[in-house]
Coordinates of C-alpha atoms and ligand atoms in Angstrom, one line a residue:
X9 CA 0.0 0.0 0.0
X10 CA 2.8 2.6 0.6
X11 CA 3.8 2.1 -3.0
X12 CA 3.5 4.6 -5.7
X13 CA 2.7 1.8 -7.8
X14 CA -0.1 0.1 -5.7
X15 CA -1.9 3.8 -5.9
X16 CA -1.4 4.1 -9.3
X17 CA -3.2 0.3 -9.5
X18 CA -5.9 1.6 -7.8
X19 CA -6.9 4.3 -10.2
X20 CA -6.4 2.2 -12.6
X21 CA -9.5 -0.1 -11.3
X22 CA -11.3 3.1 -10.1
X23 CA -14.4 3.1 -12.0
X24 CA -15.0 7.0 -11.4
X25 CA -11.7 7.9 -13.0
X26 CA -12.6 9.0 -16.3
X27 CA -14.7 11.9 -14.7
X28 CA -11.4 13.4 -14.0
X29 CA -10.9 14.4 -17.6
X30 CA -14.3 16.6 -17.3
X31 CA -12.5 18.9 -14.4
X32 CA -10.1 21.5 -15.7
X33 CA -7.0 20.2 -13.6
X34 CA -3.7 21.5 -13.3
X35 CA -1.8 18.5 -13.6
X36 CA 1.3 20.3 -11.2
X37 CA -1.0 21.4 -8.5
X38 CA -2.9 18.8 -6.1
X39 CA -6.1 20.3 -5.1
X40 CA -7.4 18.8 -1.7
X41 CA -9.7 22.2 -1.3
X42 CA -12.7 21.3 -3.1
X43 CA -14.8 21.0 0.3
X44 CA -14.3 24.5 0.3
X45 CA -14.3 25.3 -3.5
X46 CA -15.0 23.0 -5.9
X47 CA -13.0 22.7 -9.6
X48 CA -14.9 24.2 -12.7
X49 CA -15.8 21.0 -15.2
X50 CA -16.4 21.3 -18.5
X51 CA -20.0 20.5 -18.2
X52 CA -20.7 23.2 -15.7
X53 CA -18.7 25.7 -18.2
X54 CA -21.2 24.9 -20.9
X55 CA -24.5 25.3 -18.8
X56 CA -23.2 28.4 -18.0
X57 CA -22.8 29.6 -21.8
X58 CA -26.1 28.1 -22.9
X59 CA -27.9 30.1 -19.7
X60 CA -25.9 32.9 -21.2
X61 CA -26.7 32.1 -25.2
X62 CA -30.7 31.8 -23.8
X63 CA -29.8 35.4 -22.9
X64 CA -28.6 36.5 -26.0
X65 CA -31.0 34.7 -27.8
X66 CA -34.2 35.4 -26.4
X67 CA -33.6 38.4 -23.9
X68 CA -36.7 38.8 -21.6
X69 CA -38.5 35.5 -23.4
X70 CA -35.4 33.3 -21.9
X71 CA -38.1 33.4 -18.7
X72 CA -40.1 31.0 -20.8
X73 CA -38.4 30.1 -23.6
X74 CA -35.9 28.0 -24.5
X75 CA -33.9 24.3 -23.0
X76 CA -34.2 25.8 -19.4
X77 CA -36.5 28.2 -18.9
X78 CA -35.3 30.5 -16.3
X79 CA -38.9 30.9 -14.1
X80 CA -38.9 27.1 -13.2
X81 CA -35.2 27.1 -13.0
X82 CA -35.4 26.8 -9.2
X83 CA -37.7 24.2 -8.7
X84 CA -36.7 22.0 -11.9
X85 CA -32.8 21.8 -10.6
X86 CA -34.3 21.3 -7.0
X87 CA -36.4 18.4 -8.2
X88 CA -33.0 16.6 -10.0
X89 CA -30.8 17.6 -6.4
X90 CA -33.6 15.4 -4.5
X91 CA -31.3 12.3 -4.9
X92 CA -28.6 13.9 -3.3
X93 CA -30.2 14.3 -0.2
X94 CA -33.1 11.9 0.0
X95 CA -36.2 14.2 -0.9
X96 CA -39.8 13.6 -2.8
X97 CA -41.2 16.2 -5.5
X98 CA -41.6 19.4 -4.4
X99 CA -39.3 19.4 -1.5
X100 CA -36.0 21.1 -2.7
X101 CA -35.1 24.4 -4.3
X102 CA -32.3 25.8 -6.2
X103 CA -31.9 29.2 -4.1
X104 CA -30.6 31.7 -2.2
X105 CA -27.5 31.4 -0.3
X106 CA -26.8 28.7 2.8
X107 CA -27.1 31.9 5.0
X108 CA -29.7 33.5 3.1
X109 CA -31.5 30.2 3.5
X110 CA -31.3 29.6 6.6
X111 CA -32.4 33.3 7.9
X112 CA -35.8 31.9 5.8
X113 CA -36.2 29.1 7.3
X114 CA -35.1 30.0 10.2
X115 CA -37.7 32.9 10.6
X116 CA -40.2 30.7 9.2
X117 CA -40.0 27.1 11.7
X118 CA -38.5 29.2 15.1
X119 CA -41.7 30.2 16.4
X120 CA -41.5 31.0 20.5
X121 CA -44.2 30.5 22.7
X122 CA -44.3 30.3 26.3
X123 CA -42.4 28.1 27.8
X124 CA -40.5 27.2 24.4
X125 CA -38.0 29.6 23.4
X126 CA -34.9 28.6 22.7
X127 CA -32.7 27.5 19.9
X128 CA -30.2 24.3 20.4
X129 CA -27.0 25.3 17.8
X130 CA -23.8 23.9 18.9
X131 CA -20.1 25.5 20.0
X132 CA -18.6 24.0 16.7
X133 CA -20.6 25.4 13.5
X134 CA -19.4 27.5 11.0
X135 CA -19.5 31.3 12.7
X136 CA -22.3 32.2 10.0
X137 CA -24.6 29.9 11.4
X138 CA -24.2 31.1 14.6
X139 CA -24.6 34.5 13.6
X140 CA -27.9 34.3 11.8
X141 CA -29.2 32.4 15.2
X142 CA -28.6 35.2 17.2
X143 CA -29.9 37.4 15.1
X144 CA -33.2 35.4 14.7
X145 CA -33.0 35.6 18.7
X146 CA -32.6 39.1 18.4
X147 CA -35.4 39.9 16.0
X148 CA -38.1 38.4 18.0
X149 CA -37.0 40.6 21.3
X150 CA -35.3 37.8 22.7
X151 CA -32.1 37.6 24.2
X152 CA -29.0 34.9 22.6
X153 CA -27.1 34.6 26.0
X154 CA -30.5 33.3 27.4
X155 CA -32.2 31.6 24.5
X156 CA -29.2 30.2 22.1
X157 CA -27.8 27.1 23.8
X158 CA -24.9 25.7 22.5
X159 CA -23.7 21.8 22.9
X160 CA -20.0 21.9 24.5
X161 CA -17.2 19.8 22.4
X162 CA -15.6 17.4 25.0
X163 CA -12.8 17.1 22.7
X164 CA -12.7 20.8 20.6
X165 CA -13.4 18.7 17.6
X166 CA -16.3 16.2 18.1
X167 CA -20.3 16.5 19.7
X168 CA -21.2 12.9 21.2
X169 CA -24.7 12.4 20.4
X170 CA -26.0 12.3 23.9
X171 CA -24.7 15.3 24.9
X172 CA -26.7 17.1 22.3
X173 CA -29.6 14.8 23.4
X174 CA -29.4 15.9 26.9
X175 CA -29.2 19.6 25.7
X176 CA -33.1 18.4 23.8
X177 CA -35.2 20.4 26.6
X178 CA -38.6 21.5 27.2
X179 CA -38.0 24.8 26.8
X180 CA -35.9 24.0 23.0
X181 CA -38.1 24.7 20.3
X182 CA -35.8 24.7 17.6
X183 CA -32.7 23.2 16.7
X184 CA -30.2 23.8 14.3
X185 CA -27.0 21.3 13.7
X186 CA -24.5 20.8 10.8
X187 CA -24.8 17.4 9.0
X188 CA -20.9 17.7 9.3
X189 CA -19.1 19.8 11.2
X190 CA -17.0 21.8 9.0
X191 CA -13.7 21.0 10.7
X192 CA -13.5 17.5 12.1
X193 CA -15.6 16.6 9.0
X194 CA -17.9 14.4 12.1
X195 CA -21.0 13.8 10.4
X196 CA -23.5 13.5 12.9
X197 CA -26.5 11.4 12.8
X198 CA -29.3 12.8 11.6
X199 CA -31.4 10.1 11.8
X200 CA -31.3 9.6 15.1
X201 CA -31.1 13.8 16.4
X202 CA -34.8 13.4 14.4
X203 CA -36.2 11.0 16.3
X204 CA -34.9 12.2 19.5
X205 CA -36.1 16.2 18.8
X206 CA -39.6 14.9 17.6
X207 CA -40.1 12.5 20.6
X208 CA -39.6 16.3 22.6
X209 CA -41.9 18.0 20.4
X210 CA -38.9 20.2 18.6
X211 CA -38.3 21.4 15.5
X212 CA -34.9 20.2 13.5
X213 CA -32.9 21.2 10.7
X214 CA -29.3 20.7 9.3
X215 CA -26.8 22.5 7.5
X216 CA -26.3 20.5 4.7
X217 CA -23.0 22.7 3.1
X218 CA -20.1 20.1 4.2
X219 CA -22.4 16.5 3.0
X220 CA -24.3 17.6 0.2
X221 CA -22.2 15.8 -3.1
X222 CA -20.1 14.3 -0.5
X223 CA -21.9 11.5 1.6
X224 CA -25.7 10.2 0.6
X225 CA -28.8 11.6 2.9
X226 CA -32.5 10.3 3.7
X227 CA -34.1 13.3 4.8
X228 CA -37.3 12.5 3.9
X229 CA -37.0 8.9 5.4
X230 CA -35.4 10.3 8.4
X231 CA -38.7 13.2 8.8
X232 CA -35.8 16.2 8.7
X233 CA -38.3 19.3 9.1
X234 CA -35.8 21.1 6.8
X235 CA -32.3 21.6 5.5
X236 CA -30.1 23.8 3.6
X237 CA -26.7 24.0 2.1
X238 CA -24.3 25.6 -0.2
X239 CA -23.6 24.1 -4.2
X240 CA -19.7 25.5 -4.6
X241 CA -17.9 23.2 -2.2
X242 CA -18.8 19.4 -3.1
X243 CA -20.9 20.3 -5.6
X244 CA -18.7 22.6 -8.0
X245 CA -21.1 24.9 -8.3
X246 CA -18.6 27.5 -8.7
X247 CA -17.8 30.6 -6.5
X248 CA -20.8 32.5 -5.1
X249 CA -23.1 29.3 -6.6
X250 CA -26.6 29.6 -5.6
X251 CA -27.3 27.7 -2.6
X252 CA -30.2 24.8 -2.1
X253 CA -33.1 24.3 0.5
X254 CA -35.0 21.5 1.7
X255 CA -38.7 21.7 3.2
X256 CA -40.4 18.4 4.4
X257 CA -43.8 18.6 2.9
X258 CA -45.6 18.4 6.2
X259 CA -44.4 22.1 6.5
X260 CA -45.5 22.7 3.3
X261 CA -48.4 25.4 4.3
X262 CA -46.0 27.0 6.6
X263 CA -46.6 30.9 6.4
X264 CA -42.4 32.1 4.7
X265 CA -40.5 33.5 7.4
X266 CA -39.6 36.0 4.7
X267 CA -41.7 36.7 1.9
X268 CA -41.1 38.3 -1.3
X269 CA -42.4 37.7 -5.0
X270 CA -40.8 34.5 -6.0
X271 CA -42.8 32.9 -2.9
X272 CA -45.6 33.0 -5.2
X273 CA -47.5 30.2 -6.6
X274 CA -45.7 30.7 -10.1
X275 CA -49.2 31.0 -12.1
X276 CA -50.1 33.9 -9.9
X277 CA -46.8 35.7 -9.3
X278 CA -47.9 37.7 -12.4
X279 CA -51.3 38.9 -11.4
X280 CA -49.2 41.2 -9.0
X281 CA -51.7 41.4 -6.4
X282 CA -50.5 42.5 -2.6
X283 CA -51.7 39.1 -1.2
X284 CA -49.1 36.6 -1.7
X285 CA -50.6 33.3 -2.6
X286 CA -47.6 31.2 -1.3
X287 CA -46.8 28.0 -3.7
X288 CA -47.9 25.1 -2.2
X289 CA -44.4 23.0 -2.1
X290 CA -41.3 24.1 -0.6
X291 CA -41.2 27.0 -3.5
X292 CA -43.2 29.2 -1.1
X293 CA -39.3 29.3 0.6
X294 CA -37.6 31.7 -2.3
X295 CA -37.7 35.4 -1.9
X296 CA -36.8 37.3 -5.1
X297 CA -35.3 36.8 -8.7
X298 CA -32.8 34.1 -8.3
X299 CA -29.2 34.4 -9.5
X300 CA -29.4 32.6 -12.7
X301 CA -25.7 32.7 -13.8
X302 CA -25.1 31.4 -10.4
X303 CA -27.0 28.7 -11.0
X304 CA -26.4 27.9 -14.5
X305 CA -23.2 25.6 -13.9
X306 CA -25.3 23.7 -11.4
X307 CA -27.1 22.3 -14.6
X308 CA -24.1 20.6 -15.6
X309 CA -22.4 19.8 -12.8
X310 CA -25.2 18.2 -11.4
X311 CA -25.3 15.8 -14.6
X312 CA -22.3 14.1 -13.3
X313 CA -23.6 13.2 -10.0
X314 CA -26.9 12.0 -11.3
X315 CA -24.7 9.6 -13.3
X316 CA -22.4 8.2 -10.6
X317 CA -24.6 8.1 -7.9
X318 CA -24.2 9.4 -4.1
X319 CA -22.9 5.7 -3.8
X320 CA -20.6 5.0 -5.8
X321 CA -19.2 8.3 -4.8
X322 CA -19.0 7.8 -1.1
X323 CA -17.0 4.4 -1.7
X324 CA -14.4 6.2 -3.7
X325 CA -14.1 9.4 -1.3
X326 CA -14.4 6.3 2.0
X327 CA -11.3 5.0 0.1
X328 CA -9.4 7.9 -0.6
X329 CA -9.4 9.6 3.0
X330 CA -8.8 6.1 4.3
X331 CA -5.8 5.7 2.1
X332 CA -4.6 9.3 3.4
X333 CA -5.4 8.5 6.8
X334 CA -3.0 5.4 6.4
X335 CA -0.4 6.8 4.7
X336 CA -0.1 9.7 7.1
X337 CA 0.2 6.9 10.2
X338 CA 2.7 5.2 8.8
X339 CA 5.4 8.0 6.9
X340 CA 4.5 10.7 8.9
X341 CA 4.8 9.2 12.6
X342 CA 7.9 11.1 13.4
X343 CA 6.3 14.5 13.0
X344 CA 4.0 15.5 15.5
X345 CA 1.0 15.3 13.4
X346 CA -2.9 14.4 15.5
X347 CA -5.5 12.5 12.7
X348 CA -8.5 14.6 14.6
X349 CA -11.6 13.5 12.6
X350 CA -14.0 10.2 13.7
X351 CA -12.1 7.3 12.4
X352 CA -15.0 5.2 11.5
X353 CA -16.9 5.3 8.4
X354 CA -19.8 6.3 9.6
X355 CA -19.1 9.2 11.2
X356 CA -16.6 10.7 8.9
X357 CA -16.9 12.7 5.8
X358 CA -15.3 13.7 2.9
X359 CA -12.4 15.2 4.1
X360 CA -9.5 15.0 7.3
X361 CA -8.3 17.2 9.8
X362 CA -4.8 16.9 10.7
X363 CA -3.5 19.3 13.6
X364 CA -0.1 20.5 14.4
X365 CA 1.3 23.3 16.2
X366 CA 2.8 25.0 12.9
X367 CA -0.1 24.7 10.9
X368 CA -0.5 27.6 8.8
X369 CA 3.4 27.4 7.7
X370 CA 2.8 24.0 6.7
X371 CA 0.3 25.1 4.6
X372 CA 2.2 28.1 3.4
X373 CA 5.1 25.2 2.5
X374 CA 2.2 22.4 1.1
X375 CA 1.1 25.1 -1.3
X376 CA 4.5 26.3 -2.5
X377 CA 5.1 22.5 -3.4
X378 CA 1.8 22.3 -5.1
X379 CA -0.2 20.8 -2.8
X380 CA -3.6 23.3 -1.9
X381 CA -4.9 22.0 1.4
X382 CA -7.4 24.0 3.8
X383 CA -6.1 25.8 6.8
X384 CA -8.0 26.3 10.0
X385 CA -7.4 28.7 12.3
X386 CA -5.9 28.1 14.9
X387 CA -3.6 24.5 13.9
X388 CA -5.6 22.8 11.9
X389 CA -5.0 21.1 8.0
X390 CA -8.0 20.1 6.0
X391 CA -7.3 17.7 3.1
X392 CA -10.2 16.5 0.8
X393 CA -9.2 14.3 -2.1
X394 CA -12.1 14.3 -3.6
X395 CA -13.8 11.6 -5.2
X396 CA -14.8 12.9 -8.9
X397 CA -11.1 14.3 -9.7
X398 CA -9.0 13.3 -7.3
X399 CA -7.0 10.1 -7.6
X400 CA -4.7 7.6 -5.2
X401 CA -1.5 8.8 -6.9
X402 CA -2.2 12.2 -5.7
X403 CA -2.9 10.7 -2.5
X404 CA 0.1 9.1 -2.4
X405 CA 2.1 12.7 -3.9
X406 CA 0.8 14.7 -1.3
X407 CA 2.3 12.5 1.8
X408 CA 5.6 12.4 0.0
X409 CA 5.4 15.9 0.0
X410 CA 4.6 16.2 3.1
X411 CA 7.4 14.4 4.7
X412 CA 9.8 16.3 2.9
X413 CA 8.6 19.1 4.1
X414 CA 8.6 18.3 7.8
X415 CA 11.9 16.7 7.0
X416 CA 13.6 19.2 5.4
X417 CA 12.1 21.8 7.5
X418 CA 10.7 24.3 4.6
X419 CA 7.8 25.0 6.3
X420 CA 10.4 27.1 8.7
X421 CA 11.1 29.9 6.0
X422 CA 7.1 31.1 6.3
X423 CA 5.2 32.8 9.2
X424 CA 3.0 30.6 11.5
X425 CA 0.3 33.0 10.5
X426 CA -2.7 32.9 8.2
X427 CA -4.0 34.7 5.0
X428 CA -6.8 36.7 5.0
X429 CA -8.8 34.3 3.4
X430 CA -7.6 30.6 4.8
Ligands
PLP12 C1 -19.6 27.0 3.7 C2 -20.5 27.2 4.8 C3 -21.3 28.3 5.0 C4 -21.1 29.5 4.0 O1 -22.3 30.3 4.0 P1 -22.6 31.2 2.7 O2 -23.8 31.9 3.0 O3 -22.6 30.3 1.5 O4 -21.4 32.1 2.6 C5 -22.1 28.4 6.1 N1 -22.2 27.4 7.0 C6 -21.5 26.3 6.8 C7 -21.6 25.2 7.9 C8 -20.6 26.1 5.8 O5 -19.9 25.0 5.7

């Protein structure tokens, strides 16, 4: 296994390894970032031109007219994105942003009444997240430090799932969780946080942005009130991609949070009347005119996973990080590096955390040797090889790298600091 040749073997009997040829890859770089930015393909590049030739084609008519209408744009890519995260018809949009989306739904499920006020988050989500909480807090008079409680890490990098069980109280009547936390890469389980929040009478939802592309999902199955996410990291979206909802249809009738034209029931939206008629699926979740050339490379992108499968795609990524995992144990040992994410495959997603004290110079020193990993403040090293374009060889590249580095001491000619974006 600690051959270049057995890697190279296994992309050779890799049966997802001709999808590399649709990324546009530089073949000196290795890029482990695409949990936090995903590469351009070539079919993404082309939805976006034909959104763009609509456009030119038909100006205003490219609403109607046209391979993809732009006014059922949202609903038509969120009906194809239900596999990804286990949905029926109806249920998922093509929208907004993951913290536009969540201020929706947000404002639309957290709903205090006496005696049930407050909003279970946790101490390790993504600061956005917690941000929008407390300003949902704040918007309905309420007070964070009182009514956002947040489930305590017993280890700074994983929640146990009793601990956010026993957090599940009378008084909760909303909680909000990542599917996986965004720098342990724990995926939590969602099936059971359901079952335990409904038995209590509490509203759940999960921050999809870290799973979506990257691990399958049974929402519907698992009676998820709702969920949203972002499309550039697994997805490859592309920067600034329009971001995706889910609403279980029991909700369905639920009153938007935040309403605005595109909320409409689509063959009323144009009678312009000042009573909204919501639409009667999660649609009724969208504010205004979506971001078409956001969502354009979506189109394509989203071909590719429709093809694979979540499966086959979770096998391949399972293997990957497991290969990197092993590789690291055995080359790196003398280094001082701590493997920080779960190590079984359950509870681990697509990417791994390594931390060491000189973190951010490692990363200065990985990237000057080609290698782009993920730094997080304040020691840690994300590495995603990622299932669609990422290969064992790589795999095997980057810990070579890596050892010379540490061995050689390069990282030492680099400040222990980060960059303003890192
Ligand atoms: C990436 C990510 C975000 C980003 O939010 P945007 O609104 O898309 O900028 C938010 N939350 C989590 C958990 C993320 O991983």
């Amino acid at each position: 296994m600690n051959t270049l040749q057995w890697a190279k073997e296994m992309d050779q009997q890799d049966p997802l390894n001709k999808y590399r040829e649709e990324f546009y890859i530089d073949n000196n770089k290795i890029y482990f970032d695409g949990n936090s930015l995903g590469l351009l393909s070539k079919r993404a590049e082309s939805a976006l031109y034909s959104v763009m030739e609509a456009w030119r084609t038909y100006g205003i008519d490219g609403w109607t007219e046209g391979k993809q209408p732009w006014f059922y744009l949202a609903e038509s890519l969120g009906n194809r994105m239900r596999s990804l995260v286990g949905a029926d018809e109806g249920e998922v949009v093509v929208s907004g942003s993951t913290t536009v989306n969540m201020h929706q739904l947000v404002s639309t499920f957290y709903q205090p009444r006496e005696g049930k006020t407050k909003i279970l988050a946790d101490h390790l989500n993504f600061p956005s997240d917690i941000y929008a909480l407390k300003s949902q807090i704040a918007l309905k008079n309420l007070d964070d430090k009182e009514h956002l409680i947040q489930v305590e890490s017993r280890d700074g990098y994983t929640l146990h799932d009793e601990d956010i069980v026993n957090e599940m109280t009378e008084d909760v009547a909303l909680i909000v969780l990542p599917s996986i936390l965004y720098r342990s890469g724990q995926v939590l389980n969602m099936e059971r946080l359901t079952t335990e929040a409904h038995k209590r009478g509490i509203l759940i939802g999960f921050d999809l942005s870290h799973s979506i592309g990257a691990i399958p999902h049974e929402l519907s199955k698992w009676d998820v009130d709702f969920a949203f996410w972002c499309n550039y990291k697994h997805l490859n979206g592309g920067p600034g991609s329009t971001g995706g909802y889910y609403v279980n249809k029991r909700h369905f009738a639920k009153v938007p949070g935040l309403a605005g034209w595109f909320s409409s029931d689509k063959s009323k939206q144009f009678d312009m009347k000042h009573e909204l008629e919501p639409a009667s699926d999660a649609g009724a979740y969208q504010i205004g005119t979506p971001n078409l050339l956001s969502m354009a490379p979506i189109i394509g992108s989203l071909a590719m996973f429709e093809e694979v499968g979540m499966g086959a795609i979770r096998e391949k990524s399972l293997k990957l990080t497991g290969y990197l995992m092993s590789l690291i144990e055995t080359e790196l040992g003398d280094y001082h590096f701590t493997i920080c994410n779960p190590r079984e495959d359950d509870s681990r997603g697509g990417h791994i955390l390594l931390q060491h004290n000189e973190a951010a110079r490692i990363c200065k020193a990985l990237k000057e040797a080609g290698v782009i990993p993920d730094f997080r403040s304040p020691s840690g090293i994300r590495l995603a090889p990622v299932a669609l374009y990422n290969t064992f060889t790589e795999v095997y590249h980057c810990v070579e790298i890596l050892k010379d580095i540490m061995k050689n001491e390069t990282y030492k000619k680099f400040e222990n600091k980060r960059g303003v974006v890192a």
